[in-house]
């Protein structure tokens, strides 16, 4: 069966005037709109085949290969530009989380040091005033003092808390963070808690 191509020239009520586009002709064909796709409008291109009209999609619609390549290239550039911003934002989140972590450590050790039994019981391992404790050194958290600090921070024992690989230091997220030190003030209270790098540079301080 033959195939004919038309264009909707005008719409008049329940009828539409169609013009052949696949052959030279000035004659218009009057067709009832009931026989045509309901979404037609002036300029719509139609194909008539097998006693049925259907809308022809615009051949220029969609992306050409060049347009697709350009679109992908622009998207790649945008992604590359966003990477440093996203990386910086993620680092800020990590620093913020470790700041809260350091604050929690300070509060927990302060509560333990304020326990009246710490001073009364010499064998409880209470640290000397003016000393610096490293949270990855079990010998700095001896006796009942170490066990109470570990319990406050959610660990089963001082050994588990100070384990370099699985203990509290391993929970740090800030880039370059390597150790956590706790300064004991001269009055015996908990001073600054400082997160430091491997070279000893302070990265975060809970005062």
PDB file of C-alpha atoms in Angstrom:
ATOM      1  CA  UNK A   1       0.000   0.000   0.000  1.00  0.00           C
ATOM      2  CA  UNK A   2       1.246   3.474  -0.880  1.00  0.00           C
ATOM      3  CA  UNK A   3       2.520   5.922   1.736  1.00  0.00           C
ATOM      4  CA  UNK A   4       1.718   9.640   1.537  1.00  0.00           C
ATOM      5  CA  UNK A   5       3.177  12.540   3.509  1.00  0.00           C
ATOM      6  CA  UNK A   6       1.087  15.570   4.455  1.00  0.00           C
ATOM      7  CA  UNK A   7       1.296  18.785   6.403  1.00  0.00           C
ATOM      8  CA  UNK A   8      -1.615  20.348   8.261  1.00  0.00           C
ATOM      9  CA  UNK A   9      -2.178  23.708   6.563  1.00  0.00           C
ATOM     10  CA  UNK A  10      -5.232  24.824   8.497  1.00  0.00           C
ATOM     11  CA  UNK A  11      -7.871  23.564  10.883  1.00  0.00           C
ATOM     12  CA  UNK A  12     -11.514  24.514  10.398  1.00  0.00           C
ATOM     13  CA  UNK A  13     -13.804  23.139  13.070  1.00  0.00           C
ATOM     14  CA  UNK A  14     -14.150  19.394  12.645  1.00  0.00           C
ATOM     15  CA  UNK A  15     -12.001  19.341   9.505  1.00  0.00           C
ATOM     16  CA  UNK A  16      -8.370  19.932   8.621  1.00  0.00           C
ATOM     17  CA  UNK A  17      -6.820  20.915   5.302  1.00  0.00           C
ATOM     18  CA  UNK A  18      -3.821  18.783   4.406  1.00  0.00           C
ATOM     19  CA  UNK A  19      -1.175  19.440   1.757  1.00  0.00           C
ATOM     20  CA  UNK A  20       1.031  16.778   0.189  1.00  0.00           C
ATOM     21  CA  UNK A  21       4.714  17.254   1.009  1.00  0.00           C
ATOM     22  CA  UNK A  22       6.080  14.260  -0.835  1.00  0.00           C
ATOM     23  CA  UNK A  23       4.824  15.445  -4.224  1.00  0.00           C
ATOM     24  CA  UNK A  24       4.359  18.765  -6.023  1.00  0.00           C
ATOM     25  CA  UNK A  25       0.718  19.746  -5.558  1.00  0.00           C
ATOM     26  CA  UNK A  26      -1.188  22.879  -4.611  1.00  0.00           C
ATOM     27  CA  UNK A  27      -4.371  20.993  -3.917  1.00  0.00           C
ATOM     28  CA  UNK A  28      -5.549  20.674  -0.335  1.00  0.00           C
ATOM     29  CA  UNK A  29      -7.186  17.573   1.039  1.00  0.00           C
ATOM     30  CA  UNK A  30     -10.079  18.083   3.441  1.00  0.00           C
ATOM     31  CA  UNK A  31     -10.048  15.392   6.147  1.00  0.00           C
ATOM     32  CA  UNK A  32     -12.351  14.966   9.124  1.00  0.00           C
ATOM     33  CA  UNK A  33     -10.452  15.517  12.362  1.00  0.00           C
ATOM     34  CA  UNK A  34     -11.961  12.321  13.719  1.00  0.00           C
ATOM     35  CA  UNK A  35      -9.655  10.470  11.319  1.00  0.00           C
ATOM     36  CA  UNK A  36      -6.569  12.377  12.458  1.00  0.00           C
ATOM     37  CA  UNK A  37      -4.510  12.235  15.674  1.00  0.00           C
ATOM     38  CA  UNK A  38      -6.205  14.512  18.251  1.00  0.00           C
ATOM     39  CA  UNK A  39      -3.028  16.478  19.047  1.00  0.00           C
ATOM     40  CA  UNK A  40      -2.525  17.866  15.537  1.00  0.00           C
ATOM     41  CA  UNK A  41      -2.095  21.581  14.937  1.00  0.00           C
ATOM     42  CA  UNK A  42      -1.158  23.763  11.999  1.00  0.00           C
ATOM     43  CA  UNK A  43       2.240  22.701  10.697  1.00  0.00           C
ATOM     44  CA  UNK A  44       1.987  19.153  12.033  1.00  0.00           C
ATOM     45  CA  UNK A  45       3.512  16.637   9.610  1.00  0.00           C
ATOM     46  CA  UNK A  46       1.553  13.446   8.992  1.00  0.00           C
ATOM     47  CA  UNK A  47       2.125  10.110   7.346  1.00  0.00           C
ATOM     48  CA  UNK A  48      -0.772   8.256   5.751  1.00  0.00           C
ATOM     49  CA  UNK A  49      -0.274   4.537   5.507  1.00  0.00           C
ATOM     50  CA  UNK A  50      -2.522   1.505   5.846  1.00  0.00           C
ATOM     51  CA  UNK A  51      -5.595   3.739   5.930  1.00  0.00           C
ATOM     52  CA  UNK A  52      -4.292   5.545   8.988  1.00  0.00           C
ATOM     53  CA  UNK A  53      -2.750   8.931   9.737  1.00  0.00           C
ATOM     54  CA  UNK A  54       0.099   9.267  12.214  1.00  0.00           C
ATOM     55  CA  UNK A  55       2.238  12.190  13.281  1.00  0.00           C
ATOM     56  CA  UNK A  56       5.786  12.306  11.958  1.00  0.00           C
ATOM     57  CA  UNK A  57       8.380  13.216  14.542  1.00  0.00           C
ATOM     58  CA  UNK A  58      10.596  16.142  13.665  1.00  0.00           C
ATOM     59  CA  UNK A  59      13.763  14.783  12.099  1.00  0.00           C
ATOM     60  CA  UNK A  60      15.706  17.563  13.771  1.00  0.00           C
ATOM     61  CA  UNK A  61      14.470  16.729  17.255  1.00  0.00           C
ATOM     62  CA  UNK A  62      16.795  15.176  19.800  1.00  0.00           C
ATOM     63  CA  UNK A  63      20.555  15.558  20.073  1.00  0.00           C
ATOM     64  CA  UNK A  64      22.983  15.200  17.232  1.00  0.00           C
ATOM     65  CA  UNK A  65      26.240  13.369  17.927  1.00  0.00           C
ATOM     66  CA  UNK A  66      28.136  16.675  18.102  1.00  0.00           C
ATOM     67  CA  UNK A  67      25.592  18.145  20.518  1.00  0.00           C
ATOM     68  CA  UNK A  68      25.761  15.034  22.678  1.00  0.00           C
ATOM     69  CA  UNK A  69      29.571  15.161  22.809  1.00  0.00           C
ATOM     70  CA  UNK A  70      29.497  18.865  23.704  1.00  0.00           C
ATOM     71  CA  UNK A  71      26.928  18.231  26.431  1.00  0.00           C
ATOM     72  CA  UNK A  72      29.009  15.420  27.930  1.00  0.00           C
ATOM     73  CA  UNK A  73      32.157  17.573  27.752  1.00  0.00           C
ATOM     74  CA  UNK A  74      30.442  20.424  29.595  1.00  0.00           C
ATOM     75  CA  UNK A  75      29.132  18.019  32.242  1.00  0.00           C
ATOM     76  CA  UNK A  76      32.638  16.581  32.695  1.00  0.00           C
ATOM     77  CA  UNK A  77      34.073  20.085  33.178  1.00  0.00           C
ATOM     78  CA  UNK A  78      31.394  20.909  35.740  1.00  0.00           C
ATOM     79  CA  UNK A  79      32.095  17.696  37.657  1.00  0.00           C
ATOM     80  CA  UNK A  80      35.845  18.451  37.658  1.00  0.00           C
ATOM     81  CA  UNK A  81      35.147  21.959  38.946  1.00  0.00           C
ATOM     82  CA  UNK A  82      32.890  20.595  41.688  1.00  0.00           C
ATOM     83  CA  UNK A  83      35.362  18.005  42.998  1.00  0.00           C
ATOM     84  CA  UNK A  84      37.537  20.489  44.973  1.00  0.00           C
ATOM     85  CA  UNK A  85      34.420  22.126  46.441  1.00  0.00           C
ATOM     86  CA  UNK A  86      32.942  18.784  47.486  1.00  0.00           C
ATOM     87  CA  UNK A  87      36.296  17.625  48.864  1.00  0.00           C
ATOM     88  CA  UNK A  88      36.662  20.823  50.899  1.00  0.00           C
ATOM     89  CA  UNK A  89      33.125  20.472  52.238  1.00  0.00           C
ATOM     90  CA  UNK A  90      33.738  16.844  53.235  1.00  0.00           C
ATOM     91  CA  UNK A  91      36.953  17.826  55.040  1.00  0.00           C
ATOM     92  CA  UNK A  92      35.064  20.506  56.966  1.00  0.00           C
ATOM     93  CA  UNK A  93      32.510  17.914  58.030  1.00  0.00           C
ATOM     94  CA  UNK A  94      35.297  15.627  59.239  1.00  0.00           C
ATOM     95  CA  UNK A  95      36.956  18.429  61.224  1.00  0.00           C
ATOM     96  CA  UNK A  96      33.603  19.405  62.737  1.00  0.00           C
ATOM     97  CA  UNK A  97      32.934  15.799  63.759  1.00  0.00           C
ATOM     98  CA  UNK A  98      36.384  15.497  65.375  1.00  0.00           C
ATOM     99  CA  UNK A  99      35.873  18.817  67.188  1.00  0.00           C
ATOM    100  CA  UNK A 100      32.745  17.407  68.808  1.00  0.00           C
ATOM    101  CA  UNK A 101      34.671  14.196  69.488  1.00  0.00           C
ATOM    102  CA  UNK A 102      37.416  16.133  71.300  1.00  0.00           C
ATOM    103  CA  UNK A 103      34.801  18.038  73.317  1.00  0.00           C
ATOM    104  CA  UNK A 104      33.245  14.728  74.387  1.00  0.00           C
ATOM    105  CA  UNK A 105      36.641  13.384  75.468  1.00  0.00           C
ATOM    106  CA  UNK A 106      37.309  16.493  77.557  1.00  0.00           C
ATOM    107  CA  UNK A 107      33.920  16.304  79.261  1.00  0.00           C
ATOM    108  CA  UNK A 108      34.310  12.595  80.006  1.00  0.00           C
ATOM    109  CA  UNK A 109      37.789  12.922  81.527  1.00  0.00           C
ATOM    110  CA  UNK A 110      36.679  15.993  83.487  1.00  0.00           C
ATOM    111  CA  UNK A 111      33.827  14.011  85.049  1.00  0.00           C
ATOM    112  CA  UNK A 112      36.218  11.216  86.081  1.00  0.00           C
ATOM    113  CA  UNK A 113      38.780  13.626  87.535  1.00  0.00           C
ATOM    114  CA  UNK A 114      36.079  15.389  89.545  1.00  0.00           C
ATOM    115  CA  UNK A 115      35.145  12.119  91.239  1.00  0.00           C
ATOM    116  CA  UNK A 116      36.105  12.609  94.953  1.00  0.00           C
ATOM    117  CA  UNK A 117      37.474   9.052  95.151  1.00  0.00           C
ATOM    118  CA  UNK A 118      40.193   9.922  92.625  1.00  0.00           C
ATOM    119  CA  UNK A 119      42.090  11.930  95.225  1.00  0.00           C
ATOM    120  CA  UNK A 120      41.220   9.638  98.123  1.00  0.00           C
ATOM    121  CA  UNK A 121      42.468   6.467  96.473  1.00  0.00           C
ATOM    122  CA  UNK A 122      46.132   6.732  95.474  1.00  0.00           C
ATOM    123  CA  UNK A 123      46.111   3.404  93.647  1.00  0.00           C
ATOM    124  CA  UNK A 124      43.334   4.471  91.298  1.00  0.00           C
ATOM    125  CA  UNK A 125      45.888   5.792  88.820  1.00  0.00           C
ATOM    126  CA  UNK A 126      44.834   9.434  88.864  1.00  0.00           C
ATOM    127  CA  UNK A 127      47.313  11.418  86.660  1.00  0.00           C
ATOM    128  CA  UNK A 128      49.678  13.915  88.243  1.00  0.00           C
ATOM    129  CA  UNK A 129      48.933  17.633  87.734  1.00  0.00           C
ATOM    130  CA  UNK A 130      50.795  19.146  84.784  1.00  0.00           C
ATOM    131  CA  UNK A 131      51.158  15.854  82.912  1.00  0.00           C
ATOM    132  CA  UNK A 132      50.172  15.105  79.313  1.00  0.00           C
ATOM    133  CA  UNK A 133      48.247  11.942  78.504  1.00  0.00           C
ATOM    134  CA  UNK A 134      48.236  10.228  75.113  1.00  0.00           C
ATOM    135  CA  UNK A 135      45.054   8.372  74.276  1.00  0.00           C
ATOM    136  CA  UNK A 136      46.993   5.718  72.352  1.00  0.00           C
ATOM    137  CA  UNK A 137      49.219   4.816  75.337  1.00  0.00           C
ATOM    138  CA  UNK A 138      47.687   2.392  77.824  1.00  0.00           C
ATOM    139  CA  UNK A 139      50.271   3.222  80.498  1.00  0.00           C
ATOM    140  CA  UNK A 140      48.796   6.747  80.711  1.00  0.00           C
ATOM    141  CA  UNK A 141      45.412   5.347  81.714  1.00  0.00           C
ATOM    142  CA  UNK A 142      46.207   3.064  84.588  1.00  0.00           C
ATOM    143  CA  UNK A 143      44.006   1.574  87.267  1.00  0.00           C
ATOM    144  CA  UNK A 144      40.483   2.675  88.016  1.00  0.00           C
ATOM    145  CA  UNK A 145      41.051   6.064  86.356  1.00  0.00           C
ATOM    146  CA  UNK A 146      41.737   4.460  82.979  1.00  0.00           C
ATOM    147  CA  UNK A 147      38.829   2.051  83.294  1.00  0.00           C
ATOM    148  CA  UNK A 148      36.407   4.822  84.212  1.00  0.00           C
ATOM    149  CA  UNK A 149      37.524   7.018  81.292  1.00  0.00           C
ATOM    150  CA  UNK A 150      37.188   4.081  78.916  1.00  0.00           C
ATOM    151  CA  UNK A 151      33.693   3.347  80.211  1.00  0.00           C
ATOM    152  CA  UNK A 152      32.645   6.976  79.781  1.00  0.00           C
ATOM    153  CA  UNK A 153      33.836   6.901  76.168  1.00  0.00           C
ATOM    154  CA  UNK A 154      32.090   3.632  75.344  1.00  0.00           C
ATOM    155  CA  UNK A 155      34.968   1.122  75.595  1.00  0.00           C
ATOM    156  CA  UNK A 156      35.110  -2.107  77.562  1.00  0.00           C
ATOM    157  CA  UNK A 157      38.567  -1.399  78.948  1.00  0.00           C
ATOM    158  CA  UNK A 158      41.438   1.072  78.920  1.00  0.00           C
ATOM    159  CA  UNK A 159      43.359  -1.385  76.738  1.00  0.00           C
ATOM    160  CA  UNK A 160      40.623  -1.369  74.112  1.00  0.00           C
ATOM    161  CA  UNK A 161      40.375   2.423  74.255  1.00  0.00           C
ATOM    162  CA  UNK A 162      44.097   3.007  73.794  1.00  0.00           C
ATOM    163  CA  UNK A 163      44.655   0.390  71.093  1.00  0.00           C
ATOM    164  CA  UNK A 164      46.315   2.323  68.212  1.00  0.00           C
ATOM    165  CA  UNK A 165      44.573   0.307  65.507  1.00  0.00           C
ATOM    166  CA  UNK A 166      41.058  -0.182  66.882  1.00  0.00           C
ATOM    167  CA  UNK A 167      40.862   2.237  69.793  1.00  0.00           C
ATOM    168  CA  UNK A 168      39.712   5.810  70.129  1.00  0.00           C
ATOM    169  CA  UNK A 169      42.449   7.280  67.896  1.00  0.00           C
ATOM    170  CA  UNK A 170      41.205   5.172  64.987  1.00  0.00           C
ATOM    171  CA  UNK A 171      37.903   7.075  65.134  1.00  0.00           C
ATOM    172  CA  UNK A 172      39.513  10.342  64.028  1.00  0.00           C
ATOM    173  CA  UNK A 173      38.391  11.543  60.607  1.00  0.00           C
ATOM    174  CA  UNK A 174      40.387  14.745  60.072  1.00  0.00           C
ATOM    175  CA  UNK A 175      43.091  14.388  57.374  1.00  0.00           C
ATOM    176  CA  UNK A 176      46.584  14.002  58.924  1.00  0.00           C
ATOM    177  CA  UNK A 177      45.136  13.434  62.419  1.00  0.00           C
ATOM    178  CA  UNK A 178      47.346  10.895  64.196  1.00  0.00           C
ATOM    179  CA  UNK A 179      47.060  11.261  67.983  1.00  0.00           C
ATOM    180  CA  UNK A 180      44.949  12.707  70.780  1.00  0.00           C
ATOM    181  CA  UNK A 181      46.655  14.258  73.790  1.00  0.00           C
ATOM    182  CA  UNK A 182      45.068  15.436  77.027  1.00  0.00           C
ATOM    183  CA  UNK A 183      46.701  18.105  79.168  1.00  0.00           C
ATOM    184  CA  UNK A 184      46.157  17.868  82.928  1.00  0.00           C
ATOM    185  CA  UNK A 185      46.177  21.326  84.519  1.00  0.00           C
ATOM    186  CA  UNK A 186      48.168  22.171  87.662  1.00  0.00           C
ATOM    187  CA  UNK A 187      44.995  21.999  89.738  1.00  0.00           C
ATOM    188  CA  UNK A 188      44.449  18.402  88.596  1.00  0.00           C
ATOM    189  CA  UNK A 189      41.528  19.195  86.307  1.00  0.00           C
ATOM    190  CA  UNK A 190      41.281  18.317  82.633  1.00  0.00           C
ATOM    191  CA  UNK A 191      42.864  20.956  80.425  1.00  0.00           C
ATOM    192  CA  UNK A 192      42.976  21.104  76.644  1.00  0.00           C
ATOM    193  CA  UNK A 193      42.289  18.025  74.526  1.00  0.00           C
ATOM    194  CA  UNK A 194      44.302  18.372  71.327  1.00  0.00           C
ATOM    195  CA  UNK A 195      44.210  16.354  68.118  1.00  0.00           C
ATOM    196  CA  UNK A 196      47.681  16.450  66.564  1.00  0.00           C
ATOM    197  CA  UNK A 197      49.345  15.275  63.372  1.00  0.00           C
ATOM    198  CA  UNK A 198      52.169  12.732  63.187  1.00  0.00           C
ATOM    199  CA  UNK A 199      54.651  15.616  63.292  1.00  0.00           C
ATOM    200  CA  UNK A 200      53.008  17.072  66.409  1.00  0.00           C
ATOM    201  CA  UNK A 201      51.177  19.985  64.823  1.00  0.00           C
ATOM    202  CA  UNK A 202      47.868  20.792  66.564  1.00  0.00           C
ATOM    203  CA  UNK A 203      44.849  20.330  64.296  1.00  0.00           C
ATOM    204  CA  UNK A 204      41.894  20.575  66.693  1.00  0.00           C
ATOM    205  CA  UNK A 205      41.676  21.802  70.274  1.00  0.00           C
ATOM    206  CA  UNK A 206      38.903  21.394  72.819  1.00  0.00           C
ATOM    207  CA  UNK A 207      39.591  24.021  75.453  1.00  0.00           C
TER     208      UNK A 207
END
